[in-house]
PDB file of C-alpha atoms in Angstrom:
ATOM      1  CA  UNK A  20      -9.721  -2.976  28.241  1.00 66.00           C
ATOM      2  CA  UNK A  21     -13.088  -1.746  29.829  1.00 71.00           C
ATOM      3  CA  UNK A  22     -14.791  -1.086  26.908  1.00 83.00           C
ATOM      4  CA  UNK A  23     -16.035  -4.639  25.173  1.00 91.00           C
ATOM      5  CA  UNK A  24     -15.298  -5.779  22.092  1.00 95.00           C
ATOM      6  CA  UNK A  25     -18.582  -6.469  19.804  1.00 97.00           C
ATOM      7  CA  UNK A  26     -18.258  -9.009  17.629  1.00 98.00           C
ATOM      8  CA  UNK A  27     -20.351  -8.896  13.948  1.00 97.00           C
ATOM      9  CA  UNK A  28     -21.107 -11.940  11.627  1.00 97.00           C
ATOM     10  CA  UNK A  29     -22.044 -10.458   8.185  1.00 97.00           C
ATOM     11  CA  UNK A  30     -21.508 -13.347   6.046  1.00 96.00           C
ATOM     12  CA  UNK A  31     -20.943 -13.603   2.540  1.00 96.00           C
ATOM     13  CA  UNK A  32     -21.075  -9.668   1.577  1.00 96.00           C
ATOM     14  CA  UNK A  33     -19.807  -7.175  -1.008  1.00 96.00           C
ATOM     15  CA  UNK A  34     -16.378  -5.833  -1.326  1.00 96.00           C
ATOM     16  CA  UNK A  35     -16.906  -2.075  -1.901  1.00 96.00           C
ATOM     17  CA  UNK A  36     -20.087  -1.389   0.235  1.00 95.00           C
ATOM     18  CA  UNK A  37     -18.261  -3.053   3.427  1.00 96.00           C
ATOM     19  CA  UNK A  38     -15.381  -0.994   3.067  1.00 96.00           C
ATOM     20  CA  UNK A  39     -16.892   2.239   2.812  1.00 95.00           C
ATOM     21  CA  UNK A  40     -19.104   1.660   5.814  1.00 96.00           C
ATOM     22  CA  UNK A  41     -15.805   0.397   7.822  1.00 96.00           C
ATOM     23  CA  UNK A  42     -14.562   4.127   6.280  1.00 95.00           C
ATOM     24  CA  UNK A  43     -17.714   6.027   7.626  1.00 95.00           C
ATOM     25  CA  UNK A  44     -17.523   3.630  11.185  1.00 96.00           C
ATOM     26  CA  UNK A  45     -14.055   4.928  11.696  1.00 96.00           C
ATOM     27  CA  UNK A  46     -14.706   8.374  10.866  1.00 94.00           C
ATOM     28  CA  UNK A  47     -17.851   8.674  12.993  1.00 94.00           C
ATOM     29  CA  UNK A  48     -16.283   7.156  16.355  1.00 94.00           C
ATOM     30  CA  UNK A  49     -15.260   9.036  19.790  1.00 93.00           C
ATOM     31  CA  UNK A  50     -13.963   8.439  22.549  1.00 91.00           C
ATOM     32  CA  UNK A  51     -16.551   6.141  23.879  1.00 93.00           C
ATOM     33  CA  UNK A  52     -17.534   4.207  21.085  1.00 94.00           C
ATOM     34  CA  UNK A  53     -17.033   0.279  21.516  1.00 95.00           C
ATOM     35  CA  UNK A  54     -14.402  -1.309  19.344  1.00 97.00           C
ATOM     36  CA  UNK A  55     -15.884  -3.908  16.928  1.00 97.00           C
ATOM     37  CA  UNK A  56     -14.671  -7.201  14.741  1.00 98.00           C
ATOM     38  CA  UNK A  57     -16.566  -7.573  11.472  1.00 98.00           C
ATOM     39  CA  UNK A  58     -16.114 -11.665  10.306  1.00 98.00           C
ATOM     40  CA  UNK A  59     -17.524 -12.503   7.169  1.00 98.00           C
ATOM     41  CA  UNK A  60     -16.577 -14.056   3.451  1.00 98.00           C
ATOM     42  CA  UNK A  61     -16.580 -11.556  -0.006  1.00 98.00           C
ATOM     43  CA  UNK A  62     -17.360 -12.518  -3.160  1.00 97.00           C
ATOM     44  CA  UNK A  63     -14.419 -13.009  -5.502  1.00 97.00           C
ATOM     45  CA  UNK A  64     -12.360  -9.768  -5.859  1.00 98.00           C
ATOM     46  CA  UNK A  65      -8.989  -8.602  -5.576  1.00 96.00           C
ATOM     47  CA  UNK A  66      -7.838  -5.412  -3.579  1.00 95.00           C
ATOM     48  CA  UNK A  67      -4.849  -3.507  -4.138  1.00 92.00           C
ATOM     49  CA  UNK A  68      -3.324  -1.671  -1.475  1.00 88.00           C
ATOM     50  CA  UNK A  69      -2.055   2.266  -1.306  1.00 85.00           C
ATOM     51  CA  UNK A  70       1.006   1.599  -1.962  1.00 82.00           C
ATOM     52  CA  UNK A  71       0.068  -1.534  -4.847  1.00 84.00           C
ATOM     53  CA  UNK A  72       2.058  -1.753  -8.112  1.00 88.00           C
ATOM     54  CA  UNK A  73      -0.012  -2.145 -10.993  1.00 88.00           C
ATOM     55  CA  UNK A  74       2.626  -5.118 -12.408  1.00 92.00           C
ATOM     56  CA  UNK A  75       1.503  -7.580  -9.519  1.00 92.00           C
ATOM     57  CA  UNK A  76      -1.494  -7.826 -10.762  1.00 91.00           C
ATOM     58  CA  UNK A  77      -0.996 -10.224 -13.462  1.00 92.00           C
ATOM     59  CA  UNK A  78      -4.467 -11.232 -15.572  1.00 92.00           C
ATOM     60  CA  UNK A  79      -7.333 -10.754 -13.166  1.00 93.00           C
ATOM     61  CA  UNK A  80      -9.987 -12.000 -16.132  1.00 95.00           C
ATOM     62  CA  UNK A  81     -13.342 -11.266 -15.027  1.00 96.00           C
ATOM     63  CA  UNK A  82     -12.637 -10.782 -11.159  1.00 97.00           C
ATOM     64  CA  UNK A  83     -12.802  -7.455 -10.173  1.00 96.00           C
ATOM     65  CA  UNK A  84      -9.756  -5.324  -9.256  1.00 95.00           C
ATOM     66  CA  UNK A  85     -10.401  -2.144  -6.166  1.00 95.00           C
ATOM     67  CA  UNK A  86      -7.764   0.309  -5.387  1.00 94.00           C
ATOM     68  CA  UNK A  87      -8.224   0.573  -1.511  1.00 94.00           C
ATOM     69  CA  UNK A  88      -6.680   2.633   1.401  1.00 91.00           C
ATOM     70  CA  UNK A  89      -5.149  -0.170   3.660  1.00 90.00           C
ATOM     71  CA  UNK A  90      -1.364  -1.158   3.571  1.00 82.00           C
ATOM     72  CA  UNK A  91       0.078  -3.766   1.397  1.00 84.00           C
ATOM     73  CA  UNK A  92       0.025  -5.114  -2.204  1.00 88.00           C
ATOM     74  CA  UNK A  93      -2.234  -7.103  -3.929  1.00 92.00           C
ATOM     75  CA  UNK A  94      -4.317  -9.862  -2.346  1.00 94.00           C
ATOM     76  CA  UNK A  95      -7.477 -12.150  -3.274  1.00 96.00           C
ATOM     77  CA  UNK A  96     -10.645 -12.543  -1.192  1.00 98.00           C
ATOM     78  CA  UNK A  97     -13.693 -14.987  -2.262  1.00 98.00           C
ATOM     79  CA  UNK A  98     -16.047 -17.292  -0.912  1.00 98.00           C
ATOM     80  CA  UNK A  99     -14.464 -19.868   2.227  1.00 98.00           C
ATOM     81  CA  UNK A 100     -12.000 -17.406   3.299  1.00 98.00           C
ATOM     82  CA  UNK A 101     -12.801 -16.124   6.544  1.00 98.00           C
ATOM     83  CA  UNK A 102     -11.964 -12.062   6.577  1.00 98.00           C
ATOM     84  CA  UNK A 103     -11.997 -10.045   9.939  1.00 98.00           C
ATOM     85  CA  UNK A 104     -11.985  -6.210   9.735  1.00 98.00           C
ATOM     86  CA  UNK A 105     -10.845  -5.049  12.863  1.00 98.00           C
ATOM     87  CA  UNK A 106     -12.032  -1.781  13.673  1.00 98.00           C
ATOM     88  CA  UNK A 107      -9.881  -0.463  16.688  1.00 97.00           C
ATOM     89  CA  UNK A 108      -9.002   2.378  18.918  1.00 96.00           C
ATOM     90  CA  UNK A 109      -5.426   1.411  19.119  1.00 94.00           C
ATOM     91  CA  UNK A 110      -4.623   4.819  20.887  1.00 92.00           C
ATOM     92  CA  UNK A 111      -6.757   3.673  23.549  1.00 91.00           C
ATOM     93  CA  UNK A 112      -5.195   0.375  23.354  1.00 87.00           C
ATOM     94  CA  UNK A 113      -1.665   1.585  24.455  1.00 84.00           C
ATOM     95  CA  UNK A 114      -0.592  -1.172  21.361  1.00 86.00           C
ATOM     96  CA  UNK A 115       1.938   0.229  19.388  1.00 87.00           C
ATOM     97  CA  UNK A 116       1.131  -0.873  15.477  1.00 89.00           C
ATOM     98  CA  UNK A 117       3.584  -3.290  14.883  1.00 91.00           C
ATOM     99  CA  UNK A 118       2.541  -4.640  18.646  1.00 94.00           C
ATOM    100  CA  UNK A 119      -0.890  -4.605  17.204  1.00 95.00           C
ATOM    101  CA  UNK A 120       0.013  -6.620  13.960  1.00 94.00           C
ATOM    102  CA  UNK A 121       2.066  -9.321  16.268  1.00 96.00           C
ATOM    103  CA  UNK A 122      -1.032 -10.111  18.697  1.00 97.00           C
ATOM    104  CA  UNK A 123      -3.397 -10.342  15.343  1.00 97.00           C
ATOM    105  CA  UNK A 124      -0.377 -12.550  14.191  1.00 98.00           C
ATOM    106  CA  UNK A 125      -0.248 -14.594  17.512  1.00 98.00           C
ATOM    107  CA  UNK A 126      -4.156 -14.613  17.274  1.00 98.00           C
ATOM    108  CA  UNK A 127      -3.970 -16.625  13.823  1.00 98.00           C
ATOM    109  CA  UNK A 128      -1.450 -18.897  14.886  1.00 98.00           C
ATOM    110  CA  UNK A 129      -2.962 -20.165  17.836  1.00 98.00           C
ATOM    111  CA  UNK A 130      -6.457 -20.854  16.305  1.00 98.00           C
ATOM    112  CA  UNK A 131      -4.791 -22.994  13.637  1.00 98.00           C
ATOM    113  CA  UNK A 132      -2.993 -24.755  16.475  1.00 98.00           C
ATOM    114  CA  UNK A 133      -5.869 -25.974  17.748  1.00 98.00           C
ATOM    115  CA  UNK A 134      -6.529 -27.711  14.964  1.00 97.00           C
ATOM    116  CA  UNK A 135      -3.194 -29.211  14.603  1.00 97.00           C
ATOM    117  CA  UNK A 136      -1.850 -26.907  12.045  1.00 98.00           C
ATOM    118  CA  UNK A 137       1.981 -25.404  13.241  1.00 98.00           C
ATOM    119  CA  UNK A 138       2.051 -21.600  11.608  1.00 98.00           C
ATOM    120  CA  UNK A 139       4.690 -19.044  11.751  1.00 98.00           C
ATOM    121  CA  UNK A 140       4.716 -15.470  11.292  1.00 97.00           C
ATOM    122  CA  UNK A 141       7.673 -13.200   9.414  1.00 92.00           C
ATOM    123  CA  UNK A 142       9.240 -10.206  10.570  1.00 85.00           C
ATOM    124  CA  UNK A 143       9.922  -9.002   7.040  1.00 83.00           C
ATOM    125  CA  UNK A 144       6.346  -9.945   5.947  1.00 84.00           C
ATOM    126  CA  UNK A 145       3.238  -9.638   7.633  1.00 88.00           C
ATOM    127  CA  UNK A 146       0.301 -12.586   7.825  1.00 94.00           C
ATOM    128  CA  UNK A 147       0.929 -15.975   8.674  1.00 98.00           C
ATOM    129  CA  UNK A 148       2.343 -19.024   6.959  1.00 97.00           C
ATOM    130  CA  UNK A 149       2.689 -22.658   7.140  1.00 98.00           C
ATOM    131  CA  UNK A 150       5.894 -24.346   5.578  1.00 96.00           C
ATOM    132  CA  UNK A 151       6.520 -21.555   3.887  1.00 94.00           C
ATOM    133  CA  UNK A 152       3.279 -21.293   2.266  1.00 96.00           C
ATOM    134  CA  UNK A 153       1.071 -18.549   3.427  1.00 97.00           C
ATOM    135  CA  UNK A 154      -2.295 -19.138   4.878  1.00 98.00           C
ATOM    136  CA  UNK A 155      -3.479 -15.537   6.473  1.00 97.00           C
ATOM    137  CA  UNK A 156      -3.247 -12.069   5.505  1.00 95.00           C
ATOM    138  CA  UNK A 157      -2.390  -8.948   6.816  1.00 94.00           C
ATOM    139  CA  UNK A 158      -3.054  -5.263   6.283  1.00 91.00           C
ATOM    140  CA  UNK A 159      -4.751  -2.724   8.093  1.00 92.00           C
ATOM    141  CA  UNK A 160      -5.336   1.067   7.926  1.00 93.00           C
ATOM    142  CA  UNK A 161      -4.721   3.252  10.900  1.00 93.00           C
ATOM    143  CA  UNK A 162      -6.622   6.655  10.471  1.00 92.00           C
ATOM    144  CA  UNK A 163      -7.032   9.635  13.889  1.00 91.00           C
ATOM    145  CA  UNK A 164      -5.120   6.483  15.875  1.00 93.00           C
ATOM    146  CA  UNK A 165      -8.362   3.813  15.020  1.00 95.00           C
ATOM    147  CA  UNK A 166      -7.550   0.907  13.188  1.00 96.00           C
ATOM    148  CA  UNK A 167      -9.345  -0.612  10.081  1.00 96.00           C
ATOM    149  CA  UNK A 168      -9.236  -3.073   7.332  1.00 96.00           C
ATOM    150  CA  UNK A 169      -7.764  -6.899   8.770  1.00 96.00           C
ATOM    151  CA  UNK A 170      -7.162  -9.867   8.636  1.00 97.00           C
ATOM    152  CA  UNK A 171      -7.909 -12.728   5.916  1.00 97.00           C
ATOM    153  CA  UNK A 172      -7.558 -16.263   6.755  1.00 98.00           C
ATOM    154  CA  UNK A 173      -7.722 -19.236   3.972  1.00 98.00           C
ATOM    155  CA  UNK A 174     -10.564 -21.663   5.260  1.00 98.00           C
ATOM    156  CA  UNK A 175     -11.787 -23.624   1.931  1.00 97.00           C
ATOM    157  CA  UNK A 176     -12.021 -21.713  -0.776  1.00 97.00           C
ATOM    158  CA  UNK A 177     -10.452 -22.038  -4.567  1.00 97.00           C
ATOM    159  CA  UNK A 178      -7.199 -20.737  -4.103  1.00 97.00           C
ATOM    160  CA  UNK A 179      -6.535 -20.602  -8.182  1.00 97.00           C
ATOM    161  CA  UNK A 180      -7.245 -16.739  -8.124  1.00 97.00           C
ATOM    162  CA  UNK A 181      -3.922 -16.309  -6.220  1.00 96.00           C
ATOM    163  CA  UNK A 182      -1.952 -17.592  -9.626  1.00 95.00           C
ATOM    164  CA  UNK A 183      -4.021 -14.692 -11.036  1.00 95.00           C
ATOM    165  CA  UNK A 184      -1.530 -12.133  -9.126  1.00 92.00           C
ATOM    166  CA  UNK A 185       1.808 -11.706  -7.297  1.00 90.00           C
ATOM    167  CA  UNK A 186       0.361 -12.109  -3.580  1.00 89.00           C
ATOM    168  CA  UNK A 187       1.321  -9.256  -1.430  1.00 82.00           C
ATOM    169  CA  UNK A 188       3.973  -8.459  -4.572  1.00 84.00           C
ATOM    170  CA  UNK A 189       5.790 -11.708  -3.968  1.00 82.00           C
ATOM    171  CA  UNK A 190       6.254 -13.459  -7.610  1.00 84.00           C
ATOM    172  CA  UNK A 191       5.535 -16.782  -7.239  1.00 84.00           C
ATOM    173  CA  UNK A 192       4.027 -17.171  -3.527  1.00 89.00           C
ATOM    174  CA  UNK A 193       2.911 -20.647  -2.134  1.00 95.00           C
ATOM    175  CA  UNK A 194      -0.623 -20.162  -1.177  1.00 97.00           C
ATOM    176  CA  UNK A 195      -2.202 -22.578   0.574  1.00 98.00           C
ATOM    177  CA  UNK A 196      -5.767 -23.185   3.608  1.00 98.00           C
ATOM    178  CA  UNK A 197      -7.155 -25.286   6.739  1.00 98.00           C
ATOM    179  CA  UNK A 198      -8.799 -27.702   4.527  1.00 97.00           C
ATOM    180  CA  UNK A 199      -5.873 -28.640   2.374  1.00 97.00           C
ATOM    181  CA  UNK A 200      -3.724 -28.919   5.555  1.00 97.00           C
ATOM    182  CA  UNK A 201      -6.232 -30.654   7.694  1.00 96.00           C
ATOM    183  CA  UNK A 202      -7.842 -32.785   5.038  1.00 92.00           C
ATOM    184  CA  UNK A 203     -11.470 -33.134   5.830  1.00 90.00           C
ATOM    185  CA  UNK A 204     -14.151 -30.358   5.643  1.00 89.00           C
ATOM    186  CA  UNK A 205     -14.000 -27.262   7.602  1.00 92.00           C
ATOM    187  CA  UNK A 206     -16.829 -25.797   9.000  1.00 96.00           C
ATOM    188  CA  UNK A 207     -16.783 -21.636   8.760  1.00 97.00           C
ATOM    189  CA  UNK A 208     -18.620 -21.002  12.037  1.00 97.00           C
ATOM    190  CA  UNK A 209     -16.477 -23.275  13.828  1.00 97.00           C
ATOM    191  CA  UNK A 210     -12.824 -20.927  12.573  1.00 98.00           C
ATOM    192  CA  UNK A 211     -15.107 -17.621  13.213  1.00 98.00           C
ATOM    193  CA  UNK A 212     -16.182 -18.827  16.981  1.00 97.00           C
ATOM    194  CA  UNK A 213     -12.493 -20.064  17.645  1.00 98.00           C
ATOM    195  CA  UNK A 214     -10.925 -16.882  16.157  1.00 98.00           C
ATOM    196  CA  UNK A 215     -13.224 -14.312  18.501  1.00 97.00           C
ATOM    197  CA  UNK A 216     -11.661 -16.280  21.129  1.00 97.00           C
ATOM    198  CA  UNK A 217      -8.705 -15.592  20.418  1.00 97.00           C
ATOM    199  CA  UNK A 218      -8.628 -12.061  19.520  1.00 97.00           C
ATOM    200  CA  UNK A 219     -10.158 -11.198  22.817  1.00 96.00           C
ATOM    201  CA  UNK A 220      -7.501 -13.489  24.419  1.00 95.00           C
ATOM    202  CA  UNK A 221      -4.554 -11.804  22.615  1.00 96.00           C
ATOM    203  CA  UNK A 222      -6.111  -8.406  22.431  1.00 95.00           C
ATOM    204  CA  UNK A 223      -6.777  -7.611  25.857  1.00 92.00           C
ATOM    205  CA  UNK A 224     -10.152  -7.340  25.813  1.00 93.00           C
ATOM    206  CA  UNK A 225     -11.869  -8.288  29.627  1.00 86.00           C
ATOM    207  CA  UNK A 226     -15.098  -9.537  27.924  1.00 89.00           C
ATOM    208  CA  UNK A 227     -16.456  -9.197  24.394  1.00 93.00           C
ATOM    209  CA  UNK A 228     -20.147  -8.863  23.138  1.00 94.00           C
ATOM    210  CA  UNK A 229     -22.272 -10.121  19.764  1.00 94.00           C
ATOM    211  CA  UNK A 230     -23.772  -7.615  18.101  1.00 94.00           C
ATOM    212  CA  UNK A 231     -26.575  -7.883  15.002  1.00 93.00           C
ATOM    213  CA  UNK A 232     -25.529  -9.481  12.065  1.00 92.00           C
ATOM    214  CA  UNK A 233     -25.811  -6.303   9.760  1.00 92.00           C
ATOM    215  CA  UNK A 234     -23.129  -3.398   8.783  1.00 91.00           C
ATOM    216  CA  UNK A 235     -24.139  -0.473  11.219  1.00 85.00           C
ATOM    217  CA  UNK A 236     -25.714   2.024   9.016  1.00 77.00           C
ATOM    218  CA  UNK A 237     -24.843   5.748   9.300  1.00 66.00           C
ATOM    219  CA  UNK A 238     -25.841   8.781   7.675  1.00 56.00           C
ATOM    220  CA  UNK A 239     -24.050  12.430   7.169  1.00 51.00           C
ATOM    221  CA  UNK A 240     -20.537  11.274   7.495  1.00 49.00           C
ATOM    222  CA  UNK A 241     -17.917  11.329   4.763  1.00 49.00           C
ATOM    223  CA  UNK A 242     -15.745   8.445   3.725  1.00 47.00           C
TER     224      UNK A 242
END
């Protein structure tokens, strides 16, 4: 594509402010505006998507619970998993949505390739998994043909949340990360730097740009 694809690191950031500005990013776009990957790490919360049943959400104890617009059940996000919001014009793109999901899919399993780890994806179930287990999430939002909402990838983080829920409504779902599977440290900046290059591999994007490290901030336009 001609226009570039900017690239944010936000770090470790809120739940609730992030997605409203992703909201008020999507809204505000035209035409011409750039398409942009937010990568950063939340602090423990789960999210339960539009079309979320209450019952999968099993004893959340002090982590928060937010009802959100994307697709999708419940899921977990803390500190040492990786989350990129992708915030597309996937009219522009010519991608088709499920097209769209397969390349984010494809994305995911080639960055954990290169460090040895063999992933799959489902047709029935969106995200990725590794022996059954699943290591990357899917859902995303598609609102006036722009995309929002992403992608969350297990790095090293404390996966004992996930017992705390039925993950994407599946009773009973292996959960599993990179650092369990690889056995040494993983370094965060080294997945985020690997995963950029992949989505602009996979995405069709000609060249891709870094942009400041801070949520855009914009004024007068409604969630």
């Amino acid at each position: 594509m001609s226009l570039p694809l900017g690239f944010r690191e936000l770090g470790q950031v809120d739940y609730e402010p992030t997605w409203h500005a992703m909201q008020q990013f999507t809204n505000s776009r035209d035409a011409n505006t750039a398409d942009e990957v937010w990568l950063l790490e939340h602090a423990p919360v789960f999210t339960q998507g539009q079309a979320g049943k209450a019952e999968h959400v099993l004893f959340p104890g002090d982590i928060p619970v937010v009802q959100v617009d994307r697709g999708g059940q419940v899921t977990y996000h803390g500190p040492g998993q990786l989350v990129a919001y992708l915030l597309l014009d996937v009219r522009r793109s010519a991608l088709g949505v499920r097209e769209l999901v397969s390349r984010i899919e494809l994305s995911l399993i080639d960055l954990l390739a290169s460090y040895g780890i063999e992933a799959n994806a489902k047709p029935d179930a969106p995200g990725v998994y590794v022996n059954g287990a699943k290591i990357a999430s899917l859902g995303l939002r598609i609102r006036g043909g722009r995309s929002f909402h992403g992608l969350a990838l297990n790095v090293d983080m404390d996966l004992q949340p996930f017992k705390r829920i039925n993950p994407c409504g599946y009773a009973g779902m292996a959960m599993t990360q990179m650092a369990d599977l690889i056995g040494t440290p993983v370094a965060m900046s080294e997945v985020s730097a690997r995963l950029r290059e992949q989505l602009v591999k996979h995405l069709g994007y000609a060249e891709h740009t870094t942009l400041p490290g801070e949520i855009p901030r914009l004024t007068g336009v409604p969630a």
